[in-house]
mmCIF file of C-alpha atoms in Angstrom:
data_model
loop_
_atom_site.group_PDB
_atom_site.id
_atom_site.type_symbol
_atom_site.label_atom_id
_atom_site.label_comp_id
_atom_site.label_asym_id
_atom_site.label_seq_id
_atom_site.Cartn_x
_atom_site.Cartn_y
_atom_site.Cartn_z
ATOM 1 C CA UNK A 180 -26.203 -6.466 -33.170
ATOM 2 C CA UNK A 181 -28.930 -4.167 -32.001
ATOM 3 C CA UNK A 182 -26.670 -1.537 -30.788
ATOM 4 C CA UNK A 183 -25.192 -1.107 -34.121
ATOM 5 C CA UNK A 184 -28.515 -0.400 -35.620
ATOM 6 C CA UNK A 185 -30.170 1.584 -32.799
ATOM 7 C CA UNK A 186 -27.268 2.952 -30.711
ATOM 8 C CA UNK A 187 -29.527 4.840 -28.565
ATOM 9 C CA UNK A 188 -29.784 1.976 -26.356
ATOM 10 C CA UNK A 189 -26.179 2.533 -25.108
ATOM 11 C CA UNK A 190 -27.057 6.218 -24.056
ATOM 12 C CA UNK A 191 -26.975 6.794 -20.380
ATOM 13 C CA UNK A 192 -27.382 9.857 -18.039
ATOM 14 C CA UNK A 193 -26.181 9.767 -14.484
ATOM 15 C CA UNK A 194 -26.780 11.985 -11.679
ATOM 16 C CA UNK A 195 -25.868 11.724 -8.227
ATOM 17 C CA UNK A 196 -29.080 9.489 -7.287
ATOM 18 C CA UNK A 197 -30.377 8.602 -10.884
ATOM 19 C CA UNK A 198 -29.885 6.891 -13.856
ATOM 20 C CA UNK A 199 -32.011 7.570 -17.012
ATOM 21 C CA UNK A 200 -31.780 5.193 -20.309
ATOM 22 C CA UNK A 201 -33.985 3.441 -22.578
ATOM 23 C CA UNK A 202 -35.482 0.162 -20.703
ATOM 24 C CA UNK A 203 -35.263 -3.552 -21.312
ATOM 25 C CA UNK A 204 -38.927 -4.874 -22.260
ATOM 26 C CA UNK A 205 -38.776 -6.046 -18.516
ATOM 27 C CA UNK A 206 -37.896 -2.544 -17.376
ATOM 28 C CA UNK A 207 -40.532 -1.167 -19.295
ATOM 29 C CA UNK A 208 -43.199 -3.363 -17.980
ATOM 30 C CA UNK A 209 -41.903 -2.610 -14.524
ATOM 31 C CA UNK A 210 -42.253 1.366 -15.166
ATOM 32 C CA UNK A 211 -45.717 0.850 -16.718
ATOM 33 C CA UNK A 212 -46.501 -1.007 -13.462
ATOM 34 C CA UNK A 213 -45.487 2.150 -11.619
ATOM 35 C CA UNK A 214 -47.797 4.099 -13.716
ATOM 36 C CA UNK A 215 -50.786 1.585 -12.844
ATOM 37 C CA UNK A 216 -50.225 2.170 -9.227
ATOM 38 C CA UNK A 217 -50.775 5.867 -9.778
ATOM 39 C CA UNK A 218 -49.231 9.126 -10.861
ATOM 40 C CA UNK A 219 -51.113 11.674 -8.735
ATOM 41 C CA UNK A 220 -54.100 12.151 -6.412
ATOM 42 C CA UNK A 221 -57.363 11.089 -7.696
ATOM 43 C CA UNK A 222 -58.776 14.560 -8.112
ATOM 44 C CA UNK A 223 -55.810 15.757 -9.919
ATOM 45 C CA UNK A 224 -55.571 16.163 -13.696
ATOM 46 C CA UNK A 225 -52.089 17.301 -14.626
ATOM 47 C CA UNK A 226 -51.917 16.112 -18.303
ATOM 48 C CA UNK A 227 -53.703 17.529 -21.327
ATOM 49 C CA UNK A 228 -53.886 13.865 -22.651
ATOM 50 C CA UNK A 229 -55.911 12.215 -19.862
ATOM 51 C CA UNK A 230 -53.926 8.849 -19.945
ATOM 52 C CA UNK A 231 -53.876 8.754 -16.319
ATOM 53 C CA UNK A 232 -57.715 8.491 -16.109
ATOM 54 C CA UNK A 233 -57.648 5.226 -17.795
ATOM 55 C CA UNK A 234 -57.986 1.963 -15.542
ATOM 56 C CA UNK A 235 -54.708 0.714 -14.084
ATOM 57 C CA UNK A 236 -54.207 -2.043 -16.657
ATOM 58 C CA UNK A 237 -55.065 0.454 -19.616
ATOM 59 C CA UNK A 238 -52.601 2.871 -18.097
ATOM 60 C CA UNK A 239 -49.892 0.624 -18.058
ATOM 61 C CA UNK A 240 -50.503 -0.338 -21.526
ATOM 62 C CA UNK A 241 -50.464 3.157 -22.681
ATOM 63 C CA UNK A 242 -46.853 3.606 -21.212
ATOM 64 C CA UNK A 243 -45.881 0.588 -23.175
ATOM 65 C CA UNK A 244 -47.642 1.792 -26.472
ATOM 66 C CA UNK A 245 -46.373 5.274 -26.133
ATOM 67 C CA UNK A 246 -42.540 4.150 -25.575
ATOM 68 C CA UNK A 247 -42.669 1.819 -28.607
ATOM 69 C CA UNK A 248 -44.656 4.571 -30.839
ATOM 70 C CA UNK A 249 -41.698 7.106 -29.761
ATOM 71 C CA UNK A 250 -38.976 4.833 -30.876
ATOM 72 C CA UNK A 251 -41.100 3.541 -34.172
ATOM 73 C CA UNK A 252 -41.803 6.951 -35.501
ATOM 74 C CA UNK A 253 -38.487 8.740 -34.721
ATOM 75 C CA UNK A 254 -36.556 10.633 -37.408
ATOM 76 C CA UNK A 255 -33.576 13.056 -36.995
ATOM 77 C CA UNK A 256 -35.777 16.050 -37.559
ATOM 78 C CA UNK A 257 -38.947 14.951 -35.394
ATOM 79 C CA UNK A 258 -38.070 12.879 -32.354
ATOM 80 C CA UNK A 259 -39.138 12.049 -28.686
ATOM 81 C CA UNK A 260 -36.655 10.626 -26.291
ATOM 82 C CA UNK A 261 -38.629 8.896 -23.533
ATOM 83 C CA UNK A 262 -36.020 7.737 -20.981
ATOM 84 C CA UNK A 263 -36.904 5.688 -17.759
ATOM 85 C CA UNK A 264 -35.526 7.129 -14.488
ATOM 86 C CA UNK A 265 -33.948 4.702 -12.299
ATOM 87 C CA UNK A 266 -33.628 5.364 -8.525
ATOM 88 C CA UNK A 267 -31.814 3.089 -6.192
ATOM 89 C CA UNK A 268 -31.652 0.729 -9.208
ATOM 90 C CA UNK A 269 -35.654 0.740 -9.692
ATOM 91 C CA UNK A 270 -37.723 2.327 -12.445
ATOM 92 C CA UNK A 271 -39.703 5.461 -10.813
ATOM 93 C CA UNK A 272 -40.789 7.139 -13.852
ATOM 94 C CA UNK A 273 -40.223 8.586 -17.327
ATOM 95 C CA UNK A 274 -38.398 11.799 -18.423
ATOM 96 C CA UNK A 275 -39.170 12.879 -22.086
ATOM 97 C CA UNK A 276 -37.262 15.214 -24.289
ATOM 98 C CA UNK A 277 -38.538 16.024 -27.629
ATOM 99 C CA UNK A 278 -37.783 18.382 -30.758
ATOM 100 C CA UNK A 279 -38.803 19.200 -34.041
ATOM 101 C CA UNK A 280 -35.979 20.559 -36.510
ATOM 102 C CA UNK A 281 -33.651 20.427 -33.630
ATOM 103 C CA UNK A 282 -30.629 20.794 -36.327
ATOM 104 C CA UNK A 283 -32.051 24.217 -37.128
ATOM 105 C CA UNK A 284 -33.984 25.576 -34.251
ATOM 106 C CA UNK A 285 -31.836 23.972 -31.245
ATOM 107 C CA UNK A 286 -34.811 23.751 -28.916
ATOM 108 C CA UNK A 287 -36.184 21.048 -26.960
ATOM 109 C CA UNK A 288 -39.314 20.471 -24.876
ATOM 110 C CA UNK A 289 -39.479 18.356 -21.806
ATOM 111 C CA UNK A 290 -42.209 16.606 -19.889
ATOM 112 C CA UNK A 291 -42.149 13.782 -17.162
ATOM 113 C CA UNK A 292 -44.036 11.815 -14.719
ATOM 114 C CA UNK A 293 -43.162 10.038 -11.395
ATOM 115 C CA UNK A 294 -44.973 7.306 -9.761
ATOM 116 C CA UNK A 295 -46.790 8.773 -6.795
ATOM 117 C CA UNK A 296 -44.849 6.430 -4.238
ATOM 118 C CA UNK A 297 -41.533 8.236 -5.158
ATOM 119 C CA UNK A 298 -42.794 11.921 -5.068
ATOM 120 C CA UNK A 299 -41.839 14.288 -2.605
ATOM 121 C CA UNK A 300 -38.074 13.194 -2.725
ATOM 122 C CA UNK A 301 -36.635 15.845 -5.089
ATOM 123 C CA UNK A 302 -36.431 13.255 -8.002
ATOM 124 C CA UNK A 303 -38.424 15.396 -10.343
ATOM 125 C CA UNK A 304 -36.071 18.227 -10.123
ATOM 126 C CA UNK A 305 -32.842 16.096 -10.601
ATOM 127 C CA UNK A 306 -34.115 14.380 -13.620
ATOM 128 C CA UNK A 307 -34.981 17.518 -15.234
ATOM 129 C CA UNK A 308 -31.745 18.626 -14.627
ATOM 130 C CA UNK A 309 -30.010 15.655 -15.844
ATOM 131 C CA UNK A 310 -31.948 15.905 -19.158
ATOM 132 C CA UNK A 311 -31.253 19.751 -19.462
ATOM 133 C CA UNK A 312 -27.342 18.768 -19.164
ATOM 134 C CA UNK A 313 -27.955 16.427 -22.136
ATOM 135 C CA UNK A 314 -29.833 19.062 -24.370
ATOM 136 C CA UNK A 315 -27.493 21.998 -23.278
ATOM 137 C CA UNK A 316 -24.149 20.607 -22.756
ATOM 138 C CA UNK A 317 -24.180 17.595 -24.921
ATOM 139 C CA UNK A 318 -26.398 18.533 -28.010
ATOM 140 C CA UNK A 319 -25.846 22.054 -28.228
ATOM 141 C CA UNK A 320 -29.486 23.261 -27.529
ATOM 142 C CA UNK A 321 -29.991 27.071 -27.048
ATOM 143 C CA UNK A 322 -33.438 26.895 -25.400
ATOM 144 C CA UNK A 323 -35.670 24.414 -23.451
ATOM 145 C CA UNK A 324 -39.273 24.693 -22.922
ATOM 146 C CA UNK A 325 -42.026 23.150 -20.537
ATOM 147 C CA UNK A 326 -45.639 23.614 -20.165
ATOM 148 C CA UNK A 327 -47.769 23.011 -17.159
ATOM 149 C CA UNK A 328 -51.385 23.683 -16.172
ATOM 150 C CA UNK A 329 -51.573 26.638 -14.082
ATOM 151 C CA UNK A 330 -52.705 24.527 -11.028
ATOM 152 C CA UNK A 331 -49.660 22.243 -11.184
ATOM 153 C CA UNK A 332 -48.005 23.637 -8.689
ATOM 154 C CA UNK A 333 -45.260 21.100 -8.168
ATOM 155 C CA UNK A 334 -44.417 21.107 -11.903
ATOM 156 C CA UNK A 335 -44.099 25.018 -12.045
ATOM 157 C CA UNK A 336 -42.164 25.244 -8.943
ATOM 158 C CA UNK A 337 -39.377 22.884 -10.632
ATOM 159 C CA UNK A 338 -39.340 25.212 -13.732
ATOM 160 C CA UNK A 339 -38.766 28.244 -11.504
ATOM 161 C CA UNK A 340 -36.193 26.651 -9.490
ATOM 162 C CA UNK A 341 -34.018 25.789 -12.462
ATOM 163 C CA UNK A 342 -34.285 29.430 -13.853
ATOM 164 C CA UNK A 343 -36.865 29.227 -16.390
ATOM 165 C CA UNK A 344 -38.743 32.165 -17.401
ATOM 166 C CA UNK A 345 -42.697 32.644 -18.342
ATOM 167 C CA UNK A 346 -43.249 32.266 -21.826
ATOM 168 C CA UNK A 347 -47.079 32.701 -22.528
ATOM 169 C CA UNK A 348 -50.158 31.023 -21.602
ATOM 170 C CA UNK A 349 -52.263 28.773 -23.895
ATOM 171 C CA UNK A 350 -55.984 27.535 -23.600
ATOM 172 C CA UNK A 351 -56.971 24.097 -24.269
ATOM 173 C CA UNK A 352 -60.204 21.789 -23.920
ATOM 174 C CA UNK A 353 -60.049 19.062 -21.694
ATOM 175 C CA UNK A 354 -63.290 16.992 -20.581
ATOM 176 C CA UNK A 355 -65.263 19.861 -22.137
ATOM 177 C CA UNK A 356 -64.057 22.606 -20.080
ATOM 178 C CA UNK A 357 -61.487 25.404 -20.797
ATOM 179 C CA UNK A 358 -57.764 24.464 -19.028
ATOM 180 C CA UNK A 359 -54.983 26.797 -18.880
ATOM 181 C CA UNK A 360 -51.465 26.144 -19.199
ATOM 182 C CA UNK A 361 -48.387 28.236 -18.572
ATOM 183 C CA UNK A 362 -45.316 28.128 -20.797
ATOM 184 C CA UNK A 363 -41.812 28.380 -19.435
ATOM 185 C CA UNK A 364 -38.567 28.950 -21.323
ATOM 186 C CA UNK A 365 -35.019 28.333 -20.245
ATOM 187 C CA UNK A 366 -31.969 29.914 -22.321
ATOM 188 C CA UNK A 367 -28.581 28.324 -22.610
ATOM 189 C CA UNK A 368 -27.343 31.451 -20.653
ATOM 190 C CA UNK A 369 -30.069 30.919 -17.960
ATOM 191 C CA UNK A 370 -29.011 27.145 -17.527
ATOM 192 C CA UNK A 371 -25.351 28.027 -17.597
ATOM 193 C CA UNK A 372 -25.968 30.396 -14.447
ATOM 194 C CA UNK A 373 -27.717 27.821 -12.411
ATOM 195 C CA UNK A 374 -25.655 25.641 -9.749
ATOM 196 C CA UNK A 375 -25.177 22.400 -11.381
ATOM 197 C CA UNK A 376 -25.641 19.031 -10.188
ATOM 198 C CA UNK A 377 -22.882 16.822 -11.329
ATOM 199 C CA UNK A 378 -24.445 14.855 -14.457
ATOM 200 C CA UNK A 379 -22.419 12.361 -17.027
ATOM 201 C CA UNK A 380 -23.439 11.210 -20.248
ATOM 202 C CA UNK A 381 -22.112 8.123 -21.915
ATOM 203 C CA UNK A 382 -22.799 6.517 -25.285
ATOM 204 C CA UNK A 383 -23.919 9.612 -27.099
ATOM 205 C CA UNK A 384 -21.187 9.492 -29.759
ATOM 206 C CA UNK A 385 -22.546 6.807 -31.618
ATOM 207 C CA UNK A 386 -26.112 8.287 -32.035
ATOM 208 C CA UNK A 387 -25.621 12.029 -32.577
ATOM 209 C CA UNK A 388 -26.952 11.636 -36.044
ATOM 210 C CA UNK A 389 -30.362 10.661 -34.216
ATOM 211 C CA UNK A 390 -30.493 14.016 -32.748
ATOM 212 C CA UNK A 391 -29.332 16.075 -36.140
ATOM 213 C CA UNK A 392 -26.714 17.588 -33.734
ATOM 214 C CA UNK A 393 -25.627 20.850 -35.438
ATOM 215 C CA UNK A 394 -22.145 21.560 -36.163
ATOM 216 C CA UNK A 395 -22.491 25.424 -36.660
ATOM 217 C CA UNK A 396 -23.821 27.740 -34.052
ATOM 218 C CA UNK A 397 -27.540 28.453 -33.959
ATOM 219 C CA UNK A 398 -28.497 31.818 -35.133
ATOM 220 C CA UNK A 399 -31.115 33.368 -32.698
ATOM 221 C CA UNK A 400 -33.313 36.395 -34.002
#
């Protein structure tokens, strides 16, 4: 019954080692517990919204509330898809893809986090590849963007490895201090030139209206 109302629950993205999908309530609690155990070193601050500064229980609650909020405020013209990343059958983090006016702009922005116990295994790169396949090969995106603090070398290394190009710097305020972030942009042509990891997508047909998938080629000026 729920799949008929909310077919996004059937969406699956699979790569050689990973599966990305919406979680059950029990799996959501499990990935929240991953966040509670830590996402980065204590002295690091990789997110403009400093949710990882919260105590462990509040950090877990933030993950759950944000997941519910993304689903509850979804519209075809303004959406954010938060997929739990499963590695060896266990949740290890979240890969997000969001867009505004996707049917017109055909542009997505991605973001992600991985539990500290699962870092250093190439999972971050593989999960980004998986969601880029969904965006470019399945939804017809023409560009993908990502943003990282200039001292977040791991995140920027993933973007560069996948062919993203620098796309400007922005300045924000975090904890009363100016922080600089580097924007990156990947074109459809740049993505198609990369050596692709095998990725399969299932369950998308029933939910294309959720993404306002365009039927005409995007006009880029």
